[in-house]
Amino acid sequence: MSSANAIAQLQNQGHRITTARRVLLEIFDASRRPLNAQDINQALTRQGVKVNTSTIYRELQFLQKQGLVNPLQLSTNQLYYESAQLPHHHHLVCDSCGSIDPVECHEVESPLRRLETRVNQTGFTITNHTLEFYGTCAGCR
Amino acid sequence: MSSANAIAQLQNQGHRITTARRVLLEIFDASRRPLNAQDINQALTRQGVKVNTSTIYRELQFLQKQGLVNPLQLSTNQLYYESAQLPHHHHLVCDSCGSIDPVECHEVESPLRRLETRVNQTGFTITNHTLEFYGTCAGCR
DNA sequence: AGTTTAATGCAACTCATTTGCATATGTCAA
DNA sequence: TTGACATATGCAAATGAGTTGCATTAAACT
C-alpha cells in the first residue's frame, strides 16, 4: 500500500496527517482512474468522512504541490487528478458517458521523445505533454 | 481567403451573415493560433466592432456546430477555438507567458494511427485526440 | 495536559460561460 | 422598396467550478 509511503513523506516534512488527508491518499491509491473534486467528495462520503468542498480543493492543491498527485485537464469543465505513482500512461475519454480509462501508449513514447528533442532545439523547452483520446466506449455503442 | 467559403456555406444553409459573424470568421481565418473569448473580444474591438460577450460565446458554439471552428481545452481555465480549416497539428503552450503556438508532429502521426487502430479493436472507438506540449518558450528563458 | 500552528468549516467571492427574454436586424416575398 | 418573420443580439441575471478571508478546531510536540 503506497499511501503509507506518501504519509511517511508528509510526516517527515512536518505536515499533519488529518483524517481527510489520509483517506484522500487512500482513495487515490485505490483508484486506477482520474478523479475530480466531485468524485472525491462522493468517495469520502461513502467512507463516512465529511469534508467541506473548499478543504477538498485545498487538499488537492496541497497534494499536487507535494508531487503526490498530478492534475489532468480534459475537455470537460472539471479538473481531474490522479496518483503521481501510476506508471506513465494516457486516457480514453468516452464522449457519451464520460468514463475515463487509462491506456498504455508504448507505440508513441519514443516518437514523442524524438519530437520533444526536435522541439527543444528550436528554443521551446518541453517539460510535459498531454495526450488524450476521445470517442465512444464499448458499453456506449 | 477561405472565410468567403465559410460565408457561402452558411448562406446556403439559410443562416444570416451579420457583421459580428463575418468579422469573426475573418479573424479566425487570419489567426494561426487558437483564440479564446477574450482574445476575440479584443480582436473585434480592434476592428471597431462592438459585440456583447454572450453573443461571442453563442457565435463560437454556432461556428463549432457548423464545423467551422474546433474547440481546444488547454490547462488554462479558458476554452480556445481555432479554424477547422487548418491542417492537422498540435500545440506548444508556454507555462510562463501563456503563448500558444502550433507544431507539426509528423513523427508521431503514424504511431498515433497505429495506436488508435489497436484501441479500436478493444471496443473503444476513437474519434479524436488531443496532444499538447507544455513548457517554456524561447522568449521566456 | 498545555501550547502552537497547520488544517478546517463556513460564507462570501471570483471568473468563465450560459440563459431568458425583450429588442433589433438580416433576408425573403410581395 | 417595403413589410413580415425568424434569426441574432443585448442586457441582466443565473450558473457552476474553484478560491479566499477569517474565526475555530485539532494534530503534534513540549
CSV table of C-alpha atoms (C1' of nucleotides) in Angstrom, one decimal:
chain,number,residue,atom,x,y,z
A,1,MET,CA,0.0,0.0,0.0
A,2,SER,CA,1.8,3.1,-1.2
A,3,SER,CA,-0.4,5.7,0.6
A,4,ALA,CA,1.7,4.7,3.6
A,5,ASN,CA,4.8,6.0,1.8
A,6,ALA,CA,3.0,9.2,1.0
A,7,ILE,CA,2.0,9.6,4.6
A,8,ALA,CA,5.6,9.0,5.8
A,9,GLN,CA,6.9,11.5,3.3
A,10,LEU,CA,4.4,14.2,4.5
A,11,GLN,CA,5.2,13.4,8.2
A,12,ASN,CA,8.9,13.8,7.5
A,13,GLN,CA,8.2,17.2,6.1
A,14,GLY,CA,6.3,18.2,9.2
A,15,HIS,CA,2.8,18.1,7.7
A,16,ARG,CA,-0.1,16.9,9.8
A,17,ILE,CA,-1.9,13.7,8.9
A,18,THR,CA,-5.6,14.5,9.3
A,19,THR,CA,-8.4,12.1,8.6
A,20,ALA,CA,-9.3,13.9,5.4
A,21,ARG,CA,-5.7,13.8,4.1
A,22,ARG,CA,-5.2,10.1,5.0
A,23,VAL,CA,-8.5,8.9,3.5
A,24,LEU,CA,-7.9,11.1,0.4
A,25,LEU,CA,-4.5,9.4,-0.2
A,26,GLU,CA,-6.1,6.0,0.3
A,27,ILE,CA,-8.7,6.9,-2.3
A,28,PHE,CA,-6.1,7.9,-4.9
A,29,ASP,CA,-4.1,4.9,-4.1
A,30,ALA,CA,-7.1,2.6,-4.8
A,31,SER,CA,-8.3,4.4,-7.9
A,32,ARG,CA,-6.9,3.5,-11.3
A,33,ARG,CA,-8.7,6.4,-13.0
A,34,PRO,CA,-8.6,10.2,-12.5
A,35,LEU,CA,-10.9,11.8,-10.0
A,36,ASN,CA,-12.4,15.3,-9.9
A,37,ALA,CA,-13.5,17.2,-6.8
A,38,GLN,CA,-17.0,15.8,-7.0
A,39,ASP,CA,-15.8,12.2,-7.3
A,40,ILE,CA,-13.6,12.7,-4.3
A,41,ASN,CA,-16.5,14.2,-2.3
A,42,GLN,CA,-18.6,11.2,-3.1
A,43,ALA,CA,-15.8,8.8,-2.3
A,44,LEU,CA,-15.2,10.5,1.1
A,45,THR,CA,-18.9,10.5,1.9
A,46,ARG,CA,-19.1,6.8,1.0
A,47,GLN,CA,-16.4,6.2,3.6
A,48,GLY,CA,-18.4,8.2,6.2
A,49,VAL,CA,-15.9,11.1,6.1
A,50,LYS,CA,-17.5,14.5,5.9
A,51,VAL,CA,-15.2,17.1,4.4
A,52,ASN,CA,-16.0,20.6,3.2
A,53,THR,CA,-15.6,21.3,-0.5
A,54,SER,CA,-13.1,24.0,0.0
A,55,THR,CA,-11.0,21.6,2.0
A,56,ILE,CA,-11.0,19.2,-0.8
A,57,TYR,CA,-9.8,21.8,-3.3
A,58,ARG,CA,-7.1,23.0,-0.9
A,59,GLU,CA,-6.0,19.4,-0.2
A,60,LEU,CA,-5.8,18.6,-4.0
A,61,GLN,CA,-3.6,21.7,-4.5
A,62,PHE,CA,-1.5,20.6,-1.5
A,63,LEU,CA,-1.0,17.1,-2.7
A,64,GLN,CA,-0.1,18.4,-6.2
A,65,LYS,CA,2.5,20.7,-4.7
A,66,GLN,CA,3.9,17.7,-2.8
A,67,GLY,CA,4.2,15.8,-6.0
A,68,LEU,CA,1.7,13.1,-4.9
A,69,VAL,CA,-1.0,13.7,-7.5
A,70,ASN,CA,-1.0,15.1,-11.0
A,71,PRO,CA,-3.7,17.4,-12.4
A,72,LEU,CA,-5.4,16.4,-15.7
A,73,GLN,CA,-7.4,18.8,-17.7
A,74,LEU,CA,-9.8,17.1,-20.1
A,75,SER,CA,-12.4,18.6,-22.5
A,76,THR,CA,-14.8,18.8,-19.6
A,77,ASN,CA,-15.2,21.8,-17.3
A,78,GLN,CA,-13.7,20.0,-14.3
A,79,LEU,CA,-10.2,19.4,-13.3
A,80,TYR,CA,-9.1,15.8,-12.6
A,81,TYR,CA,-6.3,14.4,-10.5
A,82,GLU,CA,-4.6,11.1,-10.4
A,83,SER,CA,-1.9,9.5,-8.3
A,84,ALA,CA,1.6,10.5,-9.3
A,85,GLN,CA,2.7,7.0,-8.6
A,86,LEU,CA,1.0,5.5,-11.6
A,87,PRO,CA,3.3,4.5,-14.5
A,88,HIS,CA,3.2,6.9,-17.5
A,89,HIS,CA,0.0,6.5,-19.4
A,90,HIS,CA,-2.7,8.4,-21.3
A,91,HIS,CA,-6.5,8.2,-21.3
A,92,LEU,CA,-9.6,7.1,-23.3
A,93,VAL,CA,-12.4,9.5,-22.6
A,94,CYS,CA,-16.0,8.5,-23.6
A,95,ASP,CA,-17.9,11.4,-25.0
A,96,SER,CA,-21.1,9.7,-24.3
A,97,CYS,CA,-20.9,8.5,-20.6
A,98,GLY,CA,-17.8,10.5,-19.5
A,99,SER,CA,-15.9,7.4,-18.4
A,100,ILE,CA,-12.1,7.9,-18.3
A,101,ASP,CA,-9.8,4.9,-18.6
A,102,PRO,CA,-6.0,4.7,-18.8
A,103,VAL,CA,-4.2,3.4,-21.9
A,104,GLU,CA,-0.7,2.2,-22.3
A,105,CYS,CA,0.8,4.0,-25.3
A,106,HIS,CA,4.2,2.2,-25.9
A,107,GLU,CA,3.9,2.8,-29.7
A,108,VAL,CA,4.0,6.5,-29.3
A,109,GLU,CA,6.5,7.1,-26.5
A,110,SER,CA,9.7,7.0,-28.5
A,111,PRO,CA,8.3,9.1,-31.4
A,112,LEU,CA,7.1,11.6,-28.7
A,113,ARG,CA,10.6,11.8,-27.2
A,114,ARG,CA,12.1,12.3,-30.7
A,115,LEU,CA,9.6,15.1,-31.3
A,116,GLU,CA,10.4,16.7,-28.0
A,117,THR,CA,14.1,16.6,-28.7
A,118,ARG,CA,13.4,18.3,-32.1
A,119,VAL,CA,11.2,21.0,-30.5
A,120,ASN,CA,13.7,21.6,-27.7
A,121,GLN,CA,16.3,22.5,-30.3
A,122,THR,CA,14.0,25.3,-31.6
A,123,GLY,CA,14.2,27.1,-28.2
A,124,PHE,CA,11.0,25.9,-26.6
A,125,THR,CA,11.8,23.7,-23.6
A,126,ILE,CA,9.1,21.0,-23.2
A,127,THR,CA,8.5,19.8,-19.7
A,128,ASN,CA,5.3,18.0,-20.1
A,129,HIS,CA,2.7,16.8,-22.5
A,130,THR,CA,-0.9,15.7,-22.5
A,131,LEU,CA,-2.3,13.1,-24.9
A,132,GLU,CA,-5.9,12.0,-24.5
A,133,PHE,CA,-8.2,10.1,-26.9
A,134,TYR,CA,-11.9,10.9,-27.2
A,135,GLY,CA,-14.6,8.6,-28.6
A,136,THR,CA,-17.2,6.1,-27.6
A,137,CYS,CA,-16.5,3.3,-25.1
A,138,ALA,CA,-17.6,-0.3,-25.7
A,139,GLY,CA,-20.5,0.0,-23.3
A,140,CYS,CA,-22.0,3.0,-25.1
A,141,ARG,CA,-22.0,1.6,-28.6
B,1,MET,CA,-9.4,33.9,-48.4
B,2,SER,CA,-11.4,31.0,-47.0
B,3,SER,CA,-13.7,32.9,-44.8
B,4,ALA,CA,-15.6,33.6,-48.1
B,5,ASN,CA,-16.2,29.8,-48.4
B,6,ALA,CA,-17.5,29.7,-44.8
B,7,ILE,CA,-19.8,32.5,-45.5
B,8,ALA,CA,-21.1,30.9,-48.7
B,9,GLN,CA,-21.7,27.7,-46.7
B,10,LEU,CA,-23.6,29.4,-44.0
B,11,GLN,CA,-25.7,31.3,-46.5
B,12,ASN,CA,-26.6,28.1,-48.4
B,13,GLN,CA,-27.9,26.7,-45.2
B,14,GLY,CA,-30.1,29.8,-44.6
B,15,HIS,CA,-28.0,31.4,-41.8
B,16,ARG,CA,-27.7,35.1,-41.7
B,17,ILE,CA,-24.4,36.9,-42.2
B,18,THR,CA,-24.2,39.5,-39.5
B,19,THR,CA,-21.3,41.9,-39.1
B,20,ALA,CA,-20.2,40.0,-36.0
B,21,ARG,CA,-20.3,36.7,-37.7
B,22,ARG,CA,-18.4,37.9,-40.8
B,23,VAL,CA,-15.7,39.6,-38.9
B,24,LEU,CA,-15.3,36.7,-36.5
B,25,LEU,CA,-14.8,34.3,-39.5
B,26,GLU,CA,-12.2,36.7,-40.9
B,27,ILE,CA,-10.4,36.8,-37.5
B,28,PHE,CA,-10.2,33.0,-37.4
B,29,ASP,CA,-9.1,33.0,-41.0
B,30,ALA,CA,-6.2,35.3,-40.2
B,31,SER,CA,-5.1,33.8,-37.0
B,32,ARG,CA,-2.6,30.8,-37.0
B,33,ARG,CA,-3.1,30.3,-33.2
B,34,PRO,CA,-6.1,29.4,-31.1
B,35,LEU,CA,-8.2,32.2,-29.6
B,36,ASN,CA,-10.4,32.4,-26.5
B,37,ALA,CA,-13.5,34.5,-26.0
B,38,GLN,CA,-11.4,37.3,-24.6
B,39,ASP,CA,-8.9,37.3,-27.5
B,40,ILE,CA,-11.9,37.5,-29.8
B,41,ASN,CA,-13.4,40.3,-27.9
B,42,GLN,CA,-10.2,42.3,-28.2
B,43,ALA,CA,-9.8,41.5,-31.9
B,44,LEU,CA,-13.4,42.6,-32.6
B,45,THR,CA,-12.9,45.8,-30.6
B,46,ARG,CA,-9.6,46.5,-32.5
B,47,GLN,CA,-11.6,46.3,-35.7
B,48,GLY,CA,-14.2,48.7,-34.4
B,49,VAL,CA,-16.9,46.1,-34.0
B,50,LYS,CA,-18.7,46.1,-30.6
B,51,VAL,CA,-20.2,42.7,-29.8
B,52,ASN,CA,-21.7,41.6,-26.5
B,53,THR,CA,-19.8,38.8,-24.6
B,54,SER,CA,-22.8,36.5,-24.7
B,55,THR,CA,-23.0,36.9,-28.5
B,56,ILE,CA,-19.4,35.9,-28.8
B,57,TYR,CA,-20.0,32.7,-26.8
B,58,ARG,CA,-23.1,31.9,-28.7
B,59,GLU,CA,-21.3,32.5,-32.0
B,60,LEU,CA,-18.4,30.3,-31.1
B,61,GLN,CA,-20.8,27.5,-30.3
B,62,PHE,CA,-22.6,28.1,-33.5
B,63,LEU,CA,-19.5,28.0,-35.6
B,64,GLN,CA,-18.4,24.9,-33.8
B,65,LYS,CA,-21.7,23.2,-34.6
B,66,GLN,CA,-21.3,24.2,-38.3
B,67,GLY,CA,-17.8,22.6,-38.3
B,68,LEU,CA,-16.0,25.8,-39.0
B,69,VAL,CA,-14.0,26.0,-35.8
B,70,ASN,CA,-12.7,23.4,-33.3
B,71,PRO,CA,-12.6,23.8,-29.6
B,72,LEU,CA,-9.3,23.3,-27.7
B,73,GLN,CA,-9.2,22.8,-24.0
B,74,LEU,CA,-5.8,23.5,-22.5
B,75,SER,CA,-4.6,23.5,-18.9
B,76,THR,CA,-5.9,27.1,-18.6
B,77,ASN,CA,-9.4,27.9,-17.4
B,78,GLN,CA,-10.5,29.2,-20.7
B,79,LEU,CA,-11.7,27.5,-23.8
B,80,TYR,CA,-9.9,28.2,-27.1
B,81,TYR,CA,-11.1,27.8,-30.6
B,82,GLU,CA,-9.2,27.6,-33.9
B,83,SER,CA,-10.2,27.4,-37.6
B,84,ALA,CA,-11.2,23.9,-38.7
B,85,GLN,CA,-9.5,24.6,-42.0
B,86,LEU,CA,-6.0,24.4,-40.5
B,87,PRO,CA,-4.0,21.3,-41.4
B,88,HIS,CA,-3.7,18.8,-38.5
B,89,HIS,CA,-1.3,20.0,-35.9
B,90,HIS,CA,-0.7,20.2,-32.1
B,91,HIS,CA,0.4,23.0,-29.8
B,92,LEU,CA,3.3,24.3,-27.7
B,93,VAL,CA,1.9,26.1,-24.6
B,94,CYS,CA,4.3,28.3,-22.6
B,95,ASP,CA,3.6,27.9,-18.9
B,96,SER,CA,5.2,31.3,-18.3
B,97,CYS,CA,3.6,33.7,-20.7
B,98,GLY,CA,0.7,31.6,-21.9
B,99,SER,CA,1.6,31.8,-25.6
B,100,ILE,CA,0.2,29.0,-27.7
B,101,ASP,CA,1.9,28.0,-31.0
B,102,PRO,CA,1.2,25.3,-33.5
B,103,VAL,CA,3.6,22.4,-34.1
B,104,GLU,CA,3.8,20.0,-36.9
B,105,CYS,CA,4.1,16.5,-35.4
B,106,HIS,CA,4.8,14.3,-38.4
B,107,GLU,CA,6.9,11.9,-36.3
B,108,VAL,CA,4.0,10.9,-34.2
B,109,GLU,CA,1.2,10.7,-36.6
B,110,SER,CA,1.6,7.2,-37.9
B,111,PRO,CA,2.4,5.7,-34.4
B,112,LEU,CA,-0.8,7.5,-33.2
B,113,ARG,CA,-2.8,6.0,-36.0
B,114,ARG,CA,-1.4,2.5,-35.2
B,115,LEU,CA,-2.3,3.0,-31.5
B,116,GLU,CA,-5.8,4.1,-32.5
B,117,THR,CA,-6.3,1.0,-34.6
B,118,ARG,CA,-5.1,-1.1,-31.7
B,119,VAL,CA,-7.5,0.6,-29.3
B,120,ASN,CA,-10.4,0.5,-31.7
B,121,GLN,CA,-10.1,-3.3,-31.6
B,122,THR,CA,-10.7,-3.3,-27.9
B,123,GLY,CA,-14.2,-1.9,-28.4
B,124,PHE,CA,-13.5,1.8,-27.7
B,125,THR,CA,-14.0,3.8,-30.9
B,126,ILE,CA,-11.6,6.8,-31.0
B,127,THR,CA,-12.9,9.8,-33.0
B,128,ASN,CA,-10.4,12.4,-31.8
B,129,HIS,CA,-7.3,13.0,-29.9
B,130,THR,CA,-5.6,15.9,-28.2
B,131,LEU,CA,-1.8,16.3,-27.9
B,132,GLU,CA,-0.4,19.4,-26.4
B,133,PHE,CA,3.1,20.2,-25.1
B,134,TYR,CA,3.8,22.4,-22.1
B,135,GLY,CA,7.0,24.1,-21.2
B,136,THR,CA,8.9,27.4,-21.6
B,137,CYS,CA,9.1,29.3,-24.8
B,138,ALA,CA,12.3,30.8,-26.2
B,139,GLY,CA,11.3,34.3,-25.2
B,140,CYS,CA,10.7,33.3,-21.6
B,141,ARG,CA,14.0,31.6,-20.9
C,1,DA,C1',-2.3,18.3,29.9
C,2,DG,C1',-0.9,22.7,27.5
C,3,DT,C1',0.8,25.2,23.6
C,4,DT,C1',1.4,26.1,18.9
C,5,DT,C1',0.2,26.5,14.3
C,6,DA,C1',-1.5,23.7,10.3
C,7,DA,C1',-5.8,22.4,8.7
C,8,DT,C1',-10.8,23.0,8.6
C,9,DG,C1',-15.6,24.9,8.1
C,10,DC,C1',-18.3,28.4,6.6
C,11,DA,C1',-19.8,32.1,3.9
C,12,DA,C1',-18.9,35.2,0.7
C,13,DC,C1',-16.5,35.9,-3.6
C,14,DT,C1',-14.4,35.4,-8.4
C,15,DC,C1',-14.5,34.4,-13.1
C,16,DA,C1',-15.7,31.9,-17.4
C,17,DT,C1',-19.6,30.7,-19.5
C,18,DT,C1',-24.9,30.2,-20.0
C,19,DT,C1',-29.7,31.5,-20.2
C,20,DG,C1',-34.3,34.1,-20.6
C,21,DC,C1',-36.4,37.5,-22.6
C,22,DA,C1',-37.3,41.7,-25.0
C,23,DT,C1',-35.4,44.2,-29.0
C,24,DA,C1',-33.1,44.7,-33.3
C,25,DT,C1',-31.7,43.3,-37.9
C,26,DG,C1',-30.8,40.2,-41.9
C,27,DT,C1',-33.4,38.0,-45.6
C,28,DC,C1',-37.1,36.8,-48.4
C,29,DA,C1',-41.6,37.7,-50.7
C,30,DA,C1',-44.7,40.9,-52.3
D,1,DT,C1',-38.6,49.4,-51.9
D,2,DT,C1',-41.3,48.0,-48.2
D,3,DG,C1',-43.1,44.8,-44.8
D,4,DA,C1',-43.2,40.4,-42.4
D,5,DC,C1',-40.8,37.0,-40.0
D,6,DA,C1',-37.4,34.5,-37.8
D,7,DT,C1',-32.7,34.7,-36.5
D,8,DA,C1',-29.3,37.0,-34.0
D,9,DT,C1',-28.3,40.3,-30.4
D,10,DG,C1',-28.0,43.0,-26.0
D,11,DC,C1',-28.7,43.1,-21.3
D,12,DA,C1',-29.1,41.4,-16.9
D,13,DA,C1',-29.4,37.7,-14.0
D,14,DA,C1',-28.0,32.9,-13.2
D,15,DT,C1',-24.9,29.0,-13.1
D,16,DG,C1',-21.1,26.2,-11.6
D,17,DA,C1',-16.3,25.2,-10.7
D,18,DG,C1',-13.0,26.8,-7.9
D,19,DT,C1',-11.0,30.4,-4.4
D,20,DT,C1',-10.4,33.2,-0.3
D,21,DG,C1',-10.7,35.6,4.5
D,22,DC,C1',-11.4,34.6,8.9
D,23,DA,C1',-12.7,32.5,13.1
D,24,DT,C1',-12.4,27.8,15.0
D,25,DT,C1',-10.7,23.1,15.5
D,26,DA,C1',-7.4,19.7,16.2
D,27,DA,C1',-2.7,17.3,15.1
D,28,DA,C1',1.8,17.0,17.1
D,29,DC,C1',5.4,18.5,20.0
D,30,DT,C1',6.9,20.0,24.8
